[in-house]
PDB file of C-alpha atoms in Angstrom:
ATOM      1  CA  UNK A   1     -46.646 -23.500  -2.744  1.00  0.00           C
ATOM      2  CA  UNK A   2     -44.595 -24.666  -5.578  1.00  0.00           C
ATOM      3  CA  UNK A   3     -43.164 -21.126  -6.076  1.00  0.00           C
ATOM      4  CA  UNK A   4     -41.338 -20.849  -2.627  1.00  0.00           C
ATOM      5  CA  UNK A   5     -38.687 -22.910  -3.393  1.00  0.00           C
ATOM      6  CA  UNK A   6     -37.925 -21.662  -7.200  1.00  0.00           C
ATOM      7  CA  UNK A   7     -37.705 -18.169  -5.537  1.00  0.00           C
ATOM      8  CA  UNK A   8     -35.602 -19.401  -2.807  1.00  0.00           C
ATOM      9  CA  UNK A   9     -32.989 -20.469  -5.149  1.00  0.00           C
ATOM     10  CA  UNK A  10     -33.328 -18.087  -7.024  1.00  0.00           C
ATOM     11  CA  UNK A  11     -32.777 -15.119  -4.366  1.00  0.00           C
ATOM     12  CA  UNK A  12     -29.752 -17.488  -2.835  1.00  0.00           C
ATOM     13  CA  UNK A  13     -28.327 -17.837  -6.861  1.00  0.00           C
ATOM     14  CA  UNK A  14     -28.512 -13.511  -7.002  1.00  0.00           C
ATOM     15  CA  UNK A  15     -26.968 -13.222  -3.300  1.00  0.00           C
ATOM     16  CA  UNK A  16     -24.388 -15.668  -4.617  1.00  0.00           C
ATOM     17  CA  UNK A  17     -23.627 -14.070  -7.901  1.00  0.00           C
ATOM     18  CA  UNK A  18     -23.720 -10.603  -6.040  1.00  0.00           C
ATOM     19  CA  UNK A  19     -21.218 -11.494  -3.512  1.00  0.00           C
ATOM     20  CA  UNK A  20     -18.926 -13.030  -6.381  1.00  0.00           C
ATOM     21  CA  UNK A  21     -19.438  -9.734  -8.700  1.00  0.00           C
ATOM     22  CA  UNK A  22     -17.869  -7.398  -4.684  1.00  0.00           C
ATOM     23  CA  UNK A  23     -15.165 -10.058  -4.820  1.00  0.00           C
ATOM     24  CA  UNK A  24     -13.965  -9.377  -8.086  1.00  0.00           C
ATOM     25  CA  UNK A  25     -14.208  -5.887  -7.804  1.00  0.00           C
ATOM     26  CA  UNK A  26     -12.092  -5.757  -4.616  1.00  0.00           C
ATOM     27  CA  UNK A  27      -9.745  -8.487  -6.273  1.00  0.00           C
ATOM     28  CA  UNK A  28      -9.167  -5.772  -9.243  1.00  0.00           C
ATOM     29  CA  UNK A  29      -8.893  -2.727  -6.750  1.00  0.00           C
ATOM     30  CA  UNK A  30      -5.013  -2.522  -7.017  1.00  0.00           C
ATOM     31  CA  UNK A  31      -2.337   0.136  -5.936  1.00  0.00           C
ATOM     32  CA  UNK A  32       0.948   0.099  -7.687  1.00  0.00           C
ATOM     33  CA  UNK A  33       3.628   2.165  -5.891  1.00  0.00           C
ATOM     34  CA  UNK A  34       6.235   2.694  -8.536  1.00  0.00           C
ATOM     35  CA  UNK A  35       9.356   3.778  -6.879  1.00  0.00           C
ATOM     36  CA  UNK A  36      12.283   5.654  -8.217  1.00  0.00           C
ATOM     37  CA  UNK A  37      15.784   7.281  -6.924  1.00  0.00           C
ATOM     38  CA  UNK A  38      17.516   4.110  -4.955  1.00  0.00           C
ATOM     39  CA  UNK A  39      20.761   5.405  -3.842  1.00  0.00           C
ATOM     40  CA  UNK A  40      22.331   1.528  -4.244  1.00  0.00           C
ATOM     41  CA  UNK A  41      21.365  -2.048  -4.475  1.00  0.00           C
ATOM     42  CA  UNK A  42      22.249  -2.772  -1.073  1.00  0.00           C
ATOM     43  CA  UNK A  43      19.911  -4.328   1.002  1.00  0.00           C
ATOM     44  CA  UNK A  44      16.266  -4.695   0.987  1.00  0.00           C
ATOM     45  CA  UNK A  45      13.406  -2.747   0.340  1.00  0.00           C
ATOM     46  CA  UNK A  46      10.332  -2.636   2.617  1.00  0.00           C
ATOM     47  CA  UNK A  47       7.271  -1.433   0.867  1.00  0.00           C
ATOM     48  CA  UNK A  48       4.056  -1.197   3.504  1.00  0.00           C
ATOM     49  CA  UNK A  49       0.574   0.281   2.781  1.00  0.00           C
ATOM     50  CA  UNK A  50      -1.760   1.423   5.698  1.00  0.00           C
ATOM     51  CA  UNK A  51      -5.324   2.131   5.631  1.00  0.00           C
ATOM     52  CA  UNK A  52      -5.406   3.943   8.645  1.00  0.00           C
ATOM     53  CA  UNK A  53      -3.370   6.511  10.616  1.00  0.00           C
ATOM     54  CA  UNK A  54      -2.619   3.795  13.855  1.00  0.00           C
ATOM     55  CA  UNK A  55       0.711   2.666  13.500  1.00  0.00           C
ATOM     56  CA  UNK A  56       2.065   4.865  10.472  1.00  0.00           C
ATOM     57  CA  UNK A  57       4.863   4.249   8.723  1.00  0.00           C
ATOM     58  CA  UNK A  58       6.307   1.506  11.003  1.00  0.00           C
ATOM     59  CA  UNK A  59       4.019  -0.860  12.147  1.00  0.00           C
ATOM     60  CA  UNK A  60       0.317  -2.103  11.892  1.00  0.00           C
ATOM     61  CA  UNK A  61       0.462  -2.153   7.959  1.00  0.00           C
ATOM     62  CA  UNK A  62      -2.808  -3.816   5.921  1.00  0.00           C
ATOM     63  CA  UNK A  63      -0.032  -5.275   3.674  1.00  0.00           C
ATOM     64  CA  UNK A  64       3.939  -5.683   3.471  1.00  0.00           C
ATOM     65  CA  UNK A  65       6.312  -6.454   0.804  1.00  0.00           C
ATOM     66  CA  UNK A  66      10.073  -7.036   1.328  1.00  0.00           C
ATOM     67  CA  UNK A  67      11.747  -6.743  -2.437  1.00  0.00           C
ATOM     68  CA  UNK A  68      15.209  -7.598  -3.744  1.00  0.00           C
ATOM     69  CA  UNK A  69      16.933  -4.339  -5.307  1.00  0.00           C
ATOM     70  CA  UNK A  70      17.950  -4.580  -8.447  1.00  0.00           C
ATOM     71  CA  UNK A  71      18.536  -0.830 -10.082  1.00  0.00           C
ATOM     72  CA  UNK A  72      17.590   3.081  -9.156  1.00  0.00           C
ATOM     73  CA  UNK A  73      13.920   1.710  -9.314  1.00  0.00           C
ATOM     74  CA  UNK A  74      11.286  -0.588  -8.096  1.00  0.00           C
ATOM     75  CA  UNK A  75       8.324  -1.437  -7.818  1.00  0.00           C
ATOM     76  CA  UNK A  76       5.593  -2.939  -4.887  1.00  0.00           C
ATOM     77  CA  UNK A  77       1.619  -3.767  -6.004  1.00  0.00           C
ATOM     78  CA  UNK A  78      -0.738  -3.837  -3.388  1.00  0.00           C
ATOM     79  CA  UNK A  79      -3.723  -6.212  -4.733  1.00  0.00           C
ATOM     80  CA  UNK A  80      -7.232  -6.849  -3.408  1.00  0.00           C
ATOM     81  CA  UNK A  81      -7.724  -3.914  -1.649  1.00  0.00           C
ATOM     82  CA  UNK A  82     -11.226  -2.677  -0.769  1.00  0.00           C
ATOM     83  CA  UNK A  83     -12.524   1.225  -2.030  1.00  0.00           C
ATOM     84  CA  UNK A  84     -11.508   3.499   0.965  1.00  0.00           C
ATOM     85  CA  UNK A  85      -8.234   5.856   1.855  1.00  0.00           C
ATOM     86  CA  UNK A  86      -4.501   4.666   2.311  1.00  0.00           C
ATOM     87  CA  UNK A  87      -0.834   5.319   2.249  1.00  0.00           C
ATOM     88  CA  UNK A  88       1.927   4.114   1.348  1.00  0.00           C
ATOM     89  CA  UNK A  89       5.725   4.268   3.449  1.00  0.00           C
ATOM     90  CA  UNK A  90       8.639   2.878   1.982  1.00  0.00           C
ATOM     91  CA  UNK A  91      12.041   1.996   3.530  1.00  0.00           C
ATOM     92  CA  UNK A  92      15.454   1.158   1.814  1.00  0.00           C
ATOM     93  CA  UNK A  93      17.193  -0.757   4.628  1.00  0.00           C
ATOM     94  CA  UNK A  94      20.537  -0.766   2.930  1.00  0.00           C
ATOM     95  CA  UNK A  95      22.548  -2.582   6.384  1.00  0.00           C
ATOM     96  CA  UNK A  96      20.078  -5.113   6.352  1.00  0.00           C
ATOM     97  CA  UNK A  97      19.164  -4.527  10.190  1.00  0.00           C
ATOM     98  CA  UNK A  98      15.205  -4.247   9.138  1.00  0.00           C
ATOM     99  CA  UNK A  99      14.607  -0.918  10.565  1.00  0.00           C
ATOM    100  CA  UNK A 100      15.213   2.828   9.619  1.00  0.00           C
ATOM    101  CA  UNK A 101      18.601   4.251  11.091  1.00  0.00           C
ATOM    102  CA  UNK A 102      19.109   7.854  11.968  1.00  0.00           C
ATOM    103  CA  UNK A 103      22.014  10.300  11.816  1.00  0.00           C
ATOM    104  CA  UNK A 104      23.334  12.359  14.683  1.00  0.00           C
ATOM    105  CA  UNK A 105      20.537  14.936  14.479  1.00  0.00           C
ATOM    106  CA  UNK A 106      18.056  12.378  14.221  1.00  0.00           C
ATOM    107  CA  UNK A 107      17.740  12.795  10.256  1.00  0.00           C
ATOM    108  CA  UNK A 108      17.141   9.569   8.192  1.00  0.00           C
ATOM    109  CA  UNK A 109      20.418   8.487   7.508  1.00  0.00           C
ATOM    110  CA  UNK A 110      18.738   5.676   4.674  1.00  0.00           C
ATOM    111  CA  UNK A 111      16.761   6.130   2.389  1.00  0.00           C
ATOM    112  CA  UNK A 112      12.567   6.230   2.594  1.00  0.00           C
ATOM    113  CA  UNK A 113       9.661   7.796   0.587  1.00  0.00           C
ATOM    114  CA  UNK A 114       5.524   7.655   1.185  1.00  0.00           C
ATOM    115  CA  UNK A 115       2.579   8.705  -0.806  1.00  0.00           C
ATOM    116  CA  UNK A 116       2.153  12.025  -2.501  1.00  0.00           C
ATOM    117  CA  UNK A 117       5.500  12.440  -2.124  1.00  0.00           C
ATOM    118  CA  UNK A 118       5.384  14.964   1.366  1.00  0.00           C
ATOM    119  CA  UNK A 119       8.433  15.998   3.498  1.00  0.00           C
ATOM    120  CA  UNK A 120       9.698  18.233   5.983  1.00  0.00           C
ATOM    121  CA  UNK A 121      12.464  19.629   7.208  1.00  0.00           C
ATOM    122  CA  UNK A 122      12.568  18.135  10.639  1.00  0.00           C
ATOM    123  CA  UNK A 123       9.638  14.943  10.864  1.00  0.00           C
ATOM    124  CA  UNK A 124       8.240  12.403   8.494  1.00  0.00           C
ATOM    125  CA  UNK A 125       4.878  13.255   6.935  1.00  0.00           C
ATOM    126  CA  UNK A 126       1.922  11.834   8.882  1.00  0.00           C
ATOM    127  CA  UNK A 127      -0.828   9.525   7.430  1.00  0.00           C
ATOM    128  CA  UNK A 128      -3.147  11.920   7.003  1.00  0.00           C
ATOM    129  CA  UNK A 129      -0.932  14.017   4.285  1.00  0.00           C
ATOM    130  CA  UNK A 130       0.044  10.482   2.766  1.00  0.00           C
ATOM    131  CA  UNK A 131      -2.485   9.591   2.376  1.00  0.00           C
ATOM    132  CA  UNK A 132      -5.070   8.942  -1.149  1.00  0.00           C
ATOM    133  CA  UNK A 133      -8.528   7.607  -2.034  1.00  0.00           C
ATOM    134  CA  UNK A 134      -8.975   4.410  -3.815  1.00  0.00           C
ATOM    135  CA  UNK A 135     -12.056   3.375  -5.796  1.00  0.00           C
ATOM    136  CA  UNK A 136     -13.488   0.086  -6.328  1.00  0.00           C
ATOM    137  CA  UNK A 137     -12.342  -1.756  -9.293  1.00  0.00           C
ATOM    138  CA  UNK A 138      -9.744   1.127  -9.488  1.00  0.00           C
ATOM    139  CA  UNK A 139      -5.796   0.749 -10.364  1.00  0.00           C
ATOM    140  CA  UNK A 140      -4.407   3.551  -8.875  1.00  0.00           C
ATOM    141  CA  UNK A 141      -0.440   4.210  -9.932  1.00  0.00           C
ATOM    142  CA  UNK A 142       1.819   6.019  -7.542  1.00  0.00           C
ATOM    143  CA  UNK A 143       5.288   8.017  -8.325  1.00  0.00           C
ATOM    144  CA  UNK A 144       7.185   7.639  -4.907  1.00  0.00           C
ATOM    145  CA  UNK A 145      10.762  10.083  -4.727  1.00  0.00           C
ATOM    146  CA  UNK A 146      13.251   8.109  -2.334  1.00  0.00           C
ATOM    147  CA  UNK A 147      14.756  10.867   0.166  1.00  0.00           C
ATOM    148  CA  UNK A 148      18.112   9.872   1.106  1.00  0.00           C
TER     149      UNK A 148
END
């Protein structure tokens, strides 16, 4: 009878130390989103990662960042992510009015970049070709082109 409770504390004391050992791991799981071509440093620049395809590239984002401009480049860390797939959209709101404006034809008139760096002629790339797996524990380092 004496046993019960030294395992008992001793299964809650590996639960415990198990649970710390996914936090850490998720609290390392980083992506870094290092972006380059900024036409000015007018503005702001909204950097958004998304770990699903709902709401791509303009709203529902797992995380947001809103950064000062400073030169042709910049760059926005996503931490404590979990392992799984995501993208990354990034707007350079040079008026200020916190949304992407469009020319006559409907063409981006500032600039914007995402994840592996995809574009076409007449849309935005979707989620699904933005998108990139992230490991546990993993520091994953993206190269993002601005399009302006």
């Amino acid at each position: 009878m004496k046993r019960y409770p030294q395992l008992l504390l001793l299964s809650i004391l590996g639960l415990a130390l198990s649970t710390a050992a996914v936090a850490q791991e998720e609290a390392k799981t980083v992506v870094r989103a290092e972006i380059h071509g900024l036409k000015s440093t007018k503005g702001k620049l909204y950097c958004s990662i998304y770990a699903k395809a709902e709401g791509w590239p303009a709203k529902s984002a797992l995380q947001n960042q809103t950064l000062v401009i400073r030169g042709k480049d910049a760059v926005c860390t996503f931490e404590g992510l979990k392992a799984g797939t995501y993208a990354v959209s990034v707007l350079h709101d040079e008026n200020g009015n916190g949304e992407m404006d469009y020319g006559a034809f409907g063409a981006p008139a500032e600039g914007w970049a995402s994840s592996n760096n995809v574009t076409h002629t007449f849309s935005g790339p979707d989620f699904q070709e933005s998108s990139f797996a992230l490991k546990a524990g993993e520091t994953k380092v993206l190269s993002l082109e601005v399009h302006n």
